[in-house]
Amino acid sequence: MWQSVFSLVMVTLTIKISIPYILAAIGGTFSERGGVINIGLEGMILNGAFCAVLATWYTGNAWAGVVAAVIGGVLTALIHAVVSIRYKADQIISGVAINLFAIGITKFILKMVFHSSSNSERVVGLPFWKIPVINKVPVIDTIFSTPLILLTLIIIVASHIIIFKTSFGLRLRSCGEHPQAADTLGVKVNLMRYAGVLISGGLAGLGGAWLSLDQHQFTDGMSGGRGFIALAAMIFGKWTPLGATGAALLFGFAEALQIQLQSAGVKIPTQFIQMIPYLLTIIVLTSAIGRAVPPAADGKPYEK
Amino acid sequence: MDKREKLLEILSPVLAVVAAFLVGGIFILIIGQNPLFIYGKLFSGTLGNPYGIAQVLFKATPLIFTGLAVAFAFRAGLFNIGAQGQLYMGAFLTAYLGFTLVNLPGFILIPLCILGGMIGGALWAAIPGILKAKRGAHEVITTIMMNFIALALTNYLVARHFHAPETVHTQAIAFSARIPRLSTIFPGLSGSPLNYSIFLALLACFIIYYILWKTSLGYELRAVGLNPFAAEYGGINIARSTILAMAISGALAGLVGVNYVMGYKYYFEQGFSGGVGFMGIAVALLGRNNPIGVILAALLFGLLSFGGLVINAYVPKELVDILQAIVIIFVIASSRPFREYLMRLKKRTLARGEQG
């Protein structure tokens, strides 16, 4: 049993499960670092997943699907951005509305285009790259032969650099911590916040593309709460891209473990493993040591 | 609050609903249908006959409970996103008591099951309350997390321990625990599971109104909601009021199971409530966190919810989900501009007063 748990299969399974969590959690990090709470990640993933399949189905090219997923995610995020930045509305309610909207619109169009209330037709997926030498090495092979995993790897590193090593990142973070001070220094607070929210939508949309293209179809409600696990990963990772990635991998590992244990015939109730991300998040929010503290101005509309 | 503010308080949700219907009309046009025809069907199918009205009331009942739960917490300055989890815990406990204490007579078992639902929801909601009061953990995040834990926990309980053979739901509750349907008195409503829970929902609205505006507890909670620092300075125990407000809010959410488990299906199953926990946020928002507003908003969302099924023959019923989301977005997006407009009006009146 332990062999199957600590096998290479387990590593690749963990990575594959974690991809949408990583992307959406980093997205959430961008949004909240800029000062906008994003409960709508779930809806952005769902819309991204749907746009990916829709565009792939029309064009026959999965890359068009990837681009469409990012655009779909960004457009969904745009609603959240306009409502919460331009109109200074409650960001939590806006996020909830985005999630309801995504469930409704995807199923609505699913019925109109595919005449089904449960799933789309099958579409082509992304190609696997065969890279010589590397394709002999397990795990590494999976990472480099699967375009979206490789892209996610690049995004993780790039996000860390952008948020912590560039002036854009410094400005973004200043808008989330102390927008008045940022404004005094000439930072366009609302513009930065738009950027943060839209990036979060794009990344969550990409996470959606991974989900639907991996399964070669869209199924109703396929985001399945992943946006909320991503939210948990973002908090558990203390609003940093690397932390969020680590948390997402941990949550992904728990899920992979559940699948492996089940196939190995071990009788641990799966429901308890499902609770792990949420329990850990509550613990990290409340524990005395290593407590997660959000950006100071997170969730507060900026008033000049 | 002056007259104009009151008018605005009522007018802005109404305008948001009208605007949402206009946007929905565009969706209907895009798919090649006539919006007037569809909306005509929507209203005639829901309000045009006794069965339709009964269904609207049936759909509105859980929304009153969750809307009231969110509104009550909001008055105390708390954002309860966890109604969904609380209603799961409450409904499970309701069902558990209902299929376990089968030998009790109805006049004991029915109140006991209702109480069980309240306690299940209250305990589940008290946890984020305690975490907020003692550790400062934001209730929005903890209640979201608690939703998923409740989902997994009830799923475990049903799947592993309490499911009826060959099914995915619990055993049926005792006959003595069942709440009669209104169709037993009004035969015109036959086919609708509308039951006496609707009166419990209305009673809950009255009690919450009474607690909030006629008791010192309500005064304390509202004071904390308006300004926690001032309230604390005034001698109010913030920790106590936070935990209490969450517990009462959860108790209200926990009553959803009464409508479903005791009045409709007579068992607990996963996914029984759809998204009424989250819709409660919309209901509270549209109802301006006011018990009467909550009833009206729940009726509107109940109408849309059943209306979706009525128009499903012509357009996908998800049109109403989109409508509901647009209503929420319009309400929150318009509240700020509305208020600013009101401020300008006030200033102008003041300026005129000075000139005259």
XYZ file of C-alpha atoms in Angstrom:
660
model
C 0.000 0.000 0.000
C 2.715 2.478 0.941
C 4.372 1.762 -2.351
C 1.340 2.968 -4.213
C 1.130 6.056 -2.020
C 4.698 7.134 -2.549
C 4.944 6.205 -6.177
C 5.693 8.345 -9.191
C 2.095 7.911 -10.252
C 1.172 9.664 -7.052
C 3.429 12.599 -7.846
C 2.023 13.130 -11.316
C -1.515 12.666 -10.030
C -0.898 15.301 -7.366
C 0.445 17.738 -9.925
C -2.458 17.165 -12.290
C -5.065 17.665 -9.585
C -3.298 20.759 -8.273
C -3.030 22.704 -11.542
C -6.415 24.486 -11.368
C -5.914 25.141 -7.635
C -2.495 26.666 -8.270
C -3.673 28.865 -11.123
C -6.796 30.139 -9.376
C -5.017 30.579 -6.038
C -2.299 32.679 -7.654
C -5.072 34.577 -9.418
C -6.730 35.237 -6.086
C -3.380 36.401 -4.748
C -3.126 39.044 -7.476
C -6.652 40.245 -6.790
C -6.382 40.393 -3.012
C -2.872 41.827 -3.025
C -4.444 44.728 -4.899
C -7.172 44.969 -2.269
C -10.124 43.239 -3.935
C -11.555 40.086 -2.338
C -12.370 37.511 -4.965
C -14.990 34.970 -3.933
C -15.870 34.681 -7.621
C -12.896 32.484 -8.555
C -15.257 29.518 -8.726
C -17.385 31.225 -11.375
C -14.330 32.365 -13.307
C -13.006 28.787 -13.432
C -16.404 27.562 -14.616
C -16.709 30.189 -17.349
C -13.121 29.517 -18.403
C -13.773 25.797 -18.644
C -16.852 26.417 -20.751
C -15.234 28.973 -23.068
C -12.340 26.550 -23.634
C -14.660 23.812 -24.854
C -16.856 26.174 -26.855
C -13.933 27.713 -28.761
C -12.239 24.340 -29.263
C -15.459 22.900 -30.585
C -15.945 25.730 -33.085
C -12.331 25.914 -34.276
C -11.117 22.364 -33.761
C -8.014 23.809 -32.141
C -7.475 23.408 -28.410
C -5.115 26.386 -28.281
C -7.983 28.595 -29.392
C -9.807 27.087 -26.443
C -7.027 28.080 -24.069
C -7.088 31.656 -25.339
C -10.880 31.749 -25.103
C -10.758 30.437 -21.539
C -8.433 33.239 -20.498
C -10.649 35.797 -22.243
C -13.762 34.290 -20.655
C -12.151 34.441 -17.237
C -11.039 38.026 -17.749
C -14.494 39.117 -18.930
C -16.105 37.465 -15.915
C -13.576 39.207 -13.689
C -14.353 42.471 -15.454
C -17.903 42.344 -14.073
C -16.489 41.854 -10.589
C -13.952 44.636 -11.135
C -16.431 47.209 -12.440
C -18.952 46.441 -9.705
C -16.466 46.474 -6.852
C -13.973 49.122 -8.018
C -15.960 51.534 -10.182
C -19.197 51.257 -8.196
C -17.507 50.485 -4.858
C -20.039 47.740 -4.178
C -19.676 44.937 -1.643
C -16.994 42.631 -3.020
C -18.216 39.523 -1.264
C -21.761 39.815 -2.558
C -20.410 40.602 -6.013
C -18.329 37.422 -5.897
C -21.338 35.372 -4.854
C -23.327 36.884 -7.732
C -20.506 36.056 -10.173
C -20.658 32.412 -9.095
C -24.441 32.266 -9.526
C -24.131 34.005 -12.876
C -21.513 31.535 -14.125
C -23.622 28.518 -13.162
C -26.623 30.007 -14.987
C -24.909 31.245 -18.138
C -22.826 28.115 -18.764
C -25.838 25.836 -18.450
C -27.960 28.212 -20.529
C -25.477 28.194 -23.416
C -24.774 24.477 -22.930
C -28.436 23.834 -23.643
C -28.570 26.247 -26.567
C -25.414 24.997 -28.304
C -25.093 21.355 -27.288
C -28.756 20.650 -26.497
C -27.825 18.930 -23.259
C -28.154 19.940 -19.652
C -25.286 17.777 -18.480
C -22.332 17.897 -20.852
C -20.932 19.210 -24.135
C -19.792 17.114 -27.049
C -16.237 15.823 -26.965
C -13.511 18.116 -28.204
C -9.863 17.630 -29.000
C -7.376 18.230 -26.206
C -3.962 19.829 -26.182
C -1.098 17.882 -27.760
C 1.581 16.144 -25.751
C 5.062 17.288 -26.559
C 7.609 14.577 -27.088
C 10.910 16.001 -26.006
C 13.912 13.719 -26.489
C 15.947 12.662 -23.432
C 13.478 14.267 -21.018
C 10.680 11.930 -22.012
C 12.661 9.080 -20.471
C 12.498 10.687 -17.028
C 9.221 10.160 -15.191
C 7.437 13.148 -13.574
C 9.771 15.587 -15.371
C 8.407 14.105 -18.565
C 4.815 14.819 -17.477
C 5.671 18.404 -16.644
C 7.458 19.157 -19.884
C 5.242 17.195 -22.229
C 1.994 18.724 -20.989
C 1.813 22.314 -22.266
C -0.465 23.683 -19.561
C 1.589 22.179 -16.734
C 4.701 23.757 -18.186
C 2.826 27.041 -18.572
C 1.684 26.816 -14.949
C 5.279 26.332 -13.848
C 6.263 29.476 -15.734
C 3.298 31.360 -14.247
C 4.277 30.372 -10.694
C 7.804 31.715 -11.095
C 6.698 34.776 -13.057
C 4.000 35.651 -10.507
C 6.477 35.512 -7.667
C 8.833 37.822 -9.553
C 6.038 40.170 -10.650
C 4.523 40.531 -7.205
C 7.729 40.801 -5.178
C 10.467 41.992 -7.547
C 8.889 44.505 -9.915
C 7.570 48.025 -9.464
C 4.192 46.826 -10.735
C 4.088 44.322 -7.892
C 5.118 46.894 -5.334
C 2.391 49.242 -6.546
C -0.176 46.455 -6.548
C 0.722 45.460 -2.990
C 0.677 49.057 -1.812
C -2.910 49.364 -3.113
C -3.871 46.374 -1.007
C -2.112 47.558 2.124
C -2.551 51.296 2.192
C -4.240 52.749 -0.893
C -4.226 56.327 0.441
C -0.452 56.255 0.771
C -0.116 54.666 -2.662
C -2.325 57.359 -4.153
C -0.225 60.098 -2.562
C 2.826 58.631 -4.255
C 1.102 58.802 -7.622
C -0.012 55.193 -7.937
C -3.297 54.900 -9.805
C -5.068 52.789 -7.182
C -8.143 51.849 -9.180
C -6.116 51.022 -12.270
C -3.881 48.702 -10.268
C -6.908 47.050 -8.707
C -8.452 46.489 -12.143
C -5.185 44.855 -13.177
C -5.178 42.574 -10.125
C -8.781 41.441 -10.594
C -8.454 40.907 -14.358
C -5.250 38.884 -13.917
C -7.073 36.738 -11.373
C -9.845 36.127 -13.891
C -7.381 35.174 -16.607
C -5.562 32.714 -14.384
C -8.756 31.180 -13.005
C -10.027 30.898 -16.591
C -6.838 29.086 -17.543
C -7.406 26.732 -14.641
C -10.841 26.073 -16.106
C -9.309 25.327 -19.504
C -7.112 22.705 -17.861
C -10.158 21.033 -16.352
C -12.324 20.849 -19.445
C -9.589 20.193 -22.016
C -8.160 17.418 -19.858
C -11.552 15.715 -19.916
C -12.187 16.703 -23.542
C -15.585 18.061 -22.634
C -17.484 20.445 -20.424
C -19.745 18.961 -17.795
C -22.325 20.956 -15.869
C -20.845 22.606 -12.767
C -17.447 21.041 -13.421
C -15.600 23.633 -11.328
C -16.988 21.609 -8.412
C -15.888 23.916 -5.598
C -12.320 24.235 -6.882
C -12.502 28.011 -6.701
C -13.120 27.747 -2.970
C -10.258 25.303 -2.489
C -8.111 27.798 -4.403
C -9.316 30.506 -2.041
C -8.272 28.287 0.851
C -4.888 27.665 -0.793
C -4.386 31.398 -1.254
C -5.008 31.996 2.465
C -2.995 28.956 3.553
C -0.191 30.252 1.344
C -0.466 33.637 3.049
C -1.241 35.585 -0.111
C 2.015 34.696 -1.899
C 2.315 32.819 -5.230
C 4.840 30.305 -3.889
C 2.880 29.760 -0.690
C -0.330 29.349 -2.667
C 1.399 26.821 -4.918
C 2.640 24.856 -1.930
C -0.803 24.849 -0.346
C -2.438 23.863 -3.640
C -0.007 20.960 -3.994
C -0.730 19.895 -0.435
C -4.473 19.922 -1.072
C -3.904 18.151 -4.384
C -1.824 15.545 -2.589
C -4.613 14.909 -0.104
C -6.993 14.299 -2.989
C -4.539 12.066 -4.819
C -4.006 10.145 -1.597
C -7.732 9.646 -1.283
C -7.933 8.247 -4.812
C -4.941 5.950 -4.291
C -6.106 4.695 -0.922
C -9.514 3.970 -2.335
C -8.101 1.945 -5.205
C -5.821 0.168 -2.721
C -8.931 -0.806 -0.807
C -8.148 1.137 2.362
C -11.278 2.113 4.197
C -10.672 5.677 5.272
C -13.861 7.617 4.610
C -13.125 9.864 1.645
C -15.210 12.618 3.191
C -12.650 13.172 5.930
C -9.889 13.649 3.390
C -12.140 16.084 1.525
C -12.336 18.197 4.664
C -8.555 18.617 4.964
C -8.116 21.836 2.924
C -10.950 23.555 4.758
C -9.867 22.439 8.219
C -6.269 23.482 7.570
C -7.425 26.887 6.393
C -9.502 27.460 9.505
C -6.580 26.352 11.659
C -4.109 28.640 9.929
C -6.547 31.545 10.252
C -6.910 31.016 13.972
C -3.632 29.572 15.218
C -1.312 31.636 17.372
C 1.857 30.737 15.469
C 2.206 31.413 11.768
C -1.177 33.040 11.538
C -2.379 34.134 8.098
C -3.147 37.841 7.935
C -4.743 39.312 4.804
C -3.594 42.566 3.143
C -4.722 45.446 5.358
C -7.056 47.101 2.839
C -8.380 43.827 1.382
C -12.072 44.162 0.625
C -12.329 47.888 1.241
C -13.291 50.109 -1.690
C -10.845 52.972 -2.121
C -12.220 56.354 -1.116
C -10.172 59.380 -2.120
C -34.078 58.722 7.724
C -36.117 61.217 5.766
C -38.823 60.443 3.261
C -36.572 60.521 0.226
C -34.185 58.037 1.763
C -37.051 55.695 2.569
C -38.363 55.998 -0.955
C -34.923 55.238 -2.307
C -34.607 52.247 -0.020
C -37.664 50.780 -1.734
C -37.096 52.176 -5.197
C -33.566 50.954 -5.821
C -34.287 47.208 -5.507
C -37.386 47.644 -7.646
C -35.416 49.433 -10.358
C -32.708 46.772 -10.181
C -35.311 44.060 -10.748
C -36.789 45.951 -13.701
C -33.331 46.475 -15.190
C -32.499 42.799 -14.736
C -35.658 41.827 -16.587
C -34.646 44.147 -19.436
C -31.219 42.500 -19.689
C -32.898 39.098 -19.476
C -35.100 40.232 -22.364
C -31.985 40.692 -24.469
C -30.952 37.101 -23.695
C -34.384 35.921 -24.778
C -34.174 37.959 -27.996
C -30.742 36.513 -28.787
C -32.087 32.985 -28.761
C -34.925 34.041 -31.026
C -37.868 34.205 -28.664
C -40.242 37.013 -27.802
C -39.431 38.448 -24.354
C -43.007 39.641 -23.789
C -44.348 36.178 -24.537
C -41.805 34.495 -22.248
C -42.346 36.942 -19.399
C -46.108 36.637 -19.911
C -45.789 32.868 -19.490
C -43.526 33.369 -16.491
C -46.111 35.413 -14.625
C -49.267 33.639 -15.755
C -47.753 30.251 -14.925
C -46.737 31.313 -11.447
C -49.341 33.804 -10.292
C -52.198 32.933 -12.631
C -53.443 29.808 -10.860
C -53.617 28.440 -7.302
C -51.077 25.682 -7.979
C -48.567 28.206 -9.325
C -49.025 30.456 -6.321
C -48.581 27.493 -3.977
C -45.359 26.536 -5.735
C -44.044 30.088 -5.470
C -44.782 30.052 -1.741
C -43.161 26.634 -1.395
C -39.994 27.846 -3.144
C -40.034 31.054 -1.096
C -40.209 29.274 2.278
C -36.541 28.169 2.534
C -35.459 31.502 1.049
C -37.237 33.338 3.866
C -35.283 31.276 6.401
C -31.881 31.764 4.778
C -32.570 35.379 3.815
C -33.566 36.113 7.381
C -30.462 34.306 8.657
C -28.158 36.429 6.514
C -30.084 39.638 7.277
C -30.012 39.040 11.020
C -26.262 38.430 11.067
C -25.765 41.441 8.848
C -27.637 43.679 11.291
C -25.105 42.561 13.905
C -22.233 43.427 11.578
C -21.525 39.844 10.531
C -21.449 38.358 7.068
C -22.827 34.841 7.268
C -21.904 33.121 3.990
C -22.359 29.797 5.758
C -26.133 29.392 5.648
C -25.632 26.540 3.214
C -23.594 24.502 5.690
C -25.785 25.452 8.620
C -28.939 24.322 6.891
C -27.289 20.999 6.061
C -26.412 20.386 9.683
C -29.841 21.506 10.838
C -31.738 19.462 8.279
C -29.716 16.381 9.063
C -30.451 16.679 12.759
C -34.130 17.237 11.996
C -34.195 14.063 9.929
C -32.139 12.139 12.478
C -34.562 12.914 15.289
C -37.458 12.218 12.953
C -36.364 8.689 12.030
C -34.928 7.800 15.430
C -37.570 8.839 17.938
C -40.335 7.185 15.977
C -42.390 6.258 19.017
C -42.998 9.798 20.190
C -46.367 11.386 19.508
C -46.512 14.192 16.957
C -47.121 17.012 19.398
C -43.737 16.236 21.000
C -41.817 14.980 17.974
C -42.664 17.867 15.636
C -41.417 20.599 18.004
C -38.413 18.425 18.826
C -37.453 18.025 15.166
C -37.879 21.756 14.558
C -35.748 22.483 17.618
C -33.162 19.979 16.396
C -32.873 21.841 13.101
C -32.345 25.111 14.937
C -29.748 23.609 17.259
C -27.842 21.948 14.416
C -27.651 25.222 12.502
C -26.928 27.276 15.621
C -24.017 25.111 16.771
C -22.505 25.048 13.296
C -22.757 28.831 12.994
C -21.495 29.403 16.528
C -18.093 27.947 15.588
C -17.202 30.781 13.174
C -18.706 33.151 15.749
C -16.372 31.849 18.436
C -13.386 31.874 16.067
C -14.156 35.484 15.206
C -14.754 36.553 18.800
C -11.767 34.782 20.311
C -9.225 34.604 17.494
C -10.255 37.342 15.086
C -10.708 34.965 12.136
C -12.855 36.617 9.480
C -16.283 34.987 9.408
C -16.590 35.181 5.617
C -13.713 32.772 5.086
C -14.493 30.498 8.029
C -18.182 30.166 7.110
C -17.242 29.284 3.515
C -14.879 26.609 4.808
C -17.527 25.372 7.260
C -19.946 24.947 4.324
C -17.700 22.383 2.721
C -16.986 20.633 5.990
C -20.735 20.331 6.654
C -21.257 18.986 3.164
C -18.578 16.327 3.636
C -19.727 15.481 7.156
C -23.398 14.976 6.284
C -22.348 13.117 3.169
C -20.307 10.790 5.373
C -23.123 10.334 7.878
C -25.661 9.491 5.199
C -23.408 7.334 3.018
C -21.780 5.374 5.828
C -24.320 5.152 8.573
C -27.845 6.311 7.917
C -28.825 5.652 4.346
C -31.886 3.595 3.607
C -30.936 0.383 1.778
C -30.384 0.818 -1.969
C -30.767 4.608 -1.788
C -28.591 7.662 -1.254
C -30.924 9.286 1.267
C -31.764 8.609 4.891
C -34.667 6.523 6.098
C -38.014 8.262 6.121
C -39.005 10.156 9.251
C -41.893 8.940 11.385
C -45.399 9.751 10.206
C -45.948 11.626 13.435
C -43.050 13.975 12.543
C -44.542 15.005 9.219
C -46.001 18.453 8.688
C -49.275 18.452 6.753
C -49.503 20.012 3.341
C -51.868 22.898 2.724
C -53.504 20.902 -0.061
C -55.187 18.846 2.667
C -57.375 21.877 3.422
C -57.324 23.567 0.024
C -57.804 20.835 -2.597
C -57.044 23.417 -5.319
C -53.393 23.246 -4.326
C -53.074 19.514 -4.778
C -49.752 18.445 -6.212
C -47.885 21.254 -4.467
C -45.772 20.306 -1.454
C -46.534 23.691 0.124
C -46.917 22.971 3.828
C -47.305 24.671 7.189
C -43.594 25.592 7.238
C -44.523 28.777 5.407
C -46.279 29.960 8.574
C -43.215 29.061 10.621
C -41.181 31.213 8.210
C -43.547 34.159 8.655
C -43.502 33.679 12.413
C -39.700 33.672 12.334
C -39.778 37.011 10.505
C -42.004 38.488 13.176
C -39.849 37.122 16.019
C -36.664 38.419 14.422
C -38.269 41.804 13.899
C -39.275 41.790 17.545
C -35.833 40.735 18.772
C -34.019 43.297 16.650
C -36.167 46.337 17.365
C -38.027 45.648 20.594
C -35.528 43.954 22.891
C -32.311 45.107 24.532
C -30.508 42.153 22.942
C -31.524 43.418 19.513
C -30.455 46.914 20.429
C -27.045 45.596 21.467
C -26.627 43.560 18.301
C -27.589 46.477 16.082
C -25.247 48.766 18.005
C -22.377 46.353 17.384
C -23.379 46.160 13.732
C -23.374 49.926 13.302
C -20.207 50.675 15.221
C -18.453 47.951 17.216
C -16.015 50.394 18.847
C -18.741 52.680 20.101
C -20.750 49.659 21.246
C -17.822 48.260 23.200
C -17.200 51.657 24.742
C -20.855 51.690 25.689
C -20.337 48.501 27.685
C -21.565 45.884 25.226
C -19.738 42.558 25.273
C -18.704 42.223 21.622
C -17.556 38.617 21.879
C -20.859 37.536 23.407
C -22.961 39.396 20.853
C -20.889 38.048 17.945
C -21.316 34.432 19.035
C -24.985 34.923 19.868
C -25.736 36.645 16.560
C -24.077 33.861 14.596
C -25.919 31.193 16.587
C -29.320 32.819 16.028
C -28.497 33.295 12.359
C -27.532 29.632 12.084
C -30.685 28.554 13.904
C -32.748 30.357 11.259
C -30.820 28.693 8.440
C -31.251 25.349 10.193
C -35.021 25.671 9.809
C -34.783 25.072 6.054
C -34.926 21.357 6.775
C -38.370 21.744 8.315
C -39.818 22.658 4.929
C -38.001 19.947 3.058
C -37.540 17.054 5.471
C -40.726 17.402 7.510
C -43.010 18.873 4.865
C -41.897 17.559 1.494
C -39.614 14.555 0.997
C -39.633 13.184 4.560
C -35.948 12.275 4.354
C -32.536 13.980 4.153
C -30.416 13.720 1.037
C -27.355 15.471 -0.343
C -28.064 18.478 -2.514
C -31.644 18.719 -1.284
C -31.593 22.459 -0.900
C -30.023 23.536 -4.191
C -28.300 26.837 -3.579
C -30.779 28.390 -1.127
C -27.978 29.132 1.329
C -26.292 31.396 -1.173
C -29.581 32.758 -2.497
C -30.263 33.861 1.069
C -27.529 36.452 0.621
C -29.363 37.827 -2.388
C -32.695 37.765 -0.565
C -31.267 39.646 2.419
C -29.627 42.161 0.114
C -32.738 42.769 -1.941
C -34.861 42.877 1.197
C -32.563 45.499 2.704
C -31.901 43.251 5.735
C -35.424 43.923 6.904
C -37.788 41.036 7.814
C -40.636 42.349 5.658
C -38.206 43.076 2.849
C -36.898 39.533 3.192
C -40.410 38.115 2.737
C -40.968 40.185 -0.407
C -37.558 39.353 -1.846
C -38.030 35.651 -1.071
C -41.375 35.758 -2.874
C -39.735 37.319 -5.929
C -36.915 34.753 -5.962
C -39.406 31.979 -5.290
C -41.446 33.222 -8.247
C -38.366 33.217 -10.474
C -37.315 29.820 -9.217
C -40.630 28.173 -10.034
C -41.070 30.415 -13.075
C -37.946 28.882 -14.577
C -39.703 25.526 -14.691
C -42.772 27.114 -16.268
C -40.862 28.680 -19.165
C -38.488 25.752 -19.599
C -40.469 24.582 -22.611
C -39.476 27.752 -24.495
C -36.142 28.874 -23.065
C -33.664 27.074 -20.812
C -34.810 27.514 -17.227
C -31.329 28.769 -16.342
C -32.527 32.109 -17.699
C -33.883 32.769 -14.211
C -30.538 31.943 -12.593
C -28.977 34.573 -14.827
C -31.802 36.993 -13.949
C -31.211 36.425 -10.236
C -27.486 37.066 -10.559
C -28.116 40.243 -12.566
C -30.587 41.474 -9.947
C -27.909 41.100 -7.256
C -25.260 42.812 -9.358
C -27.574 45.719 -10.186
C -28.652 46.166 -6.576
C -25.117 46.383 -5.214
C -23.775 48.391 -8.139
C -26.559 50.956 -7.931
C -26.632 51.451 -4.169
C -23.613 53.763 -4.175
C -24.581 56.012 -7.110
C -28.098 56.229 -5.657
C -26.751 57.388 -2.320
C -24.481 59.948 -3.951
C -27.414 61.262 -5.977
C -29.379 61.609 -2.754
C -26.531 63.532 -1.132
C -26.438 65.952 -4.067
C -30.190 66.444 -3.807
C -29.874 67.168 -0.104
C -27.089 69.670 -0.643
C -29.106 71.437 -3.304
C -32.107 71.678 -0.981
C -29.895 73.005 1.783
C -28.331 75.559 -0.546
C -31.749 76.686 -1.694
C -32.802 77.018 1.920
C -29.878 79.312 2.632
C -30.657 81.522 -0.340
C -34.318 81.808 0.599
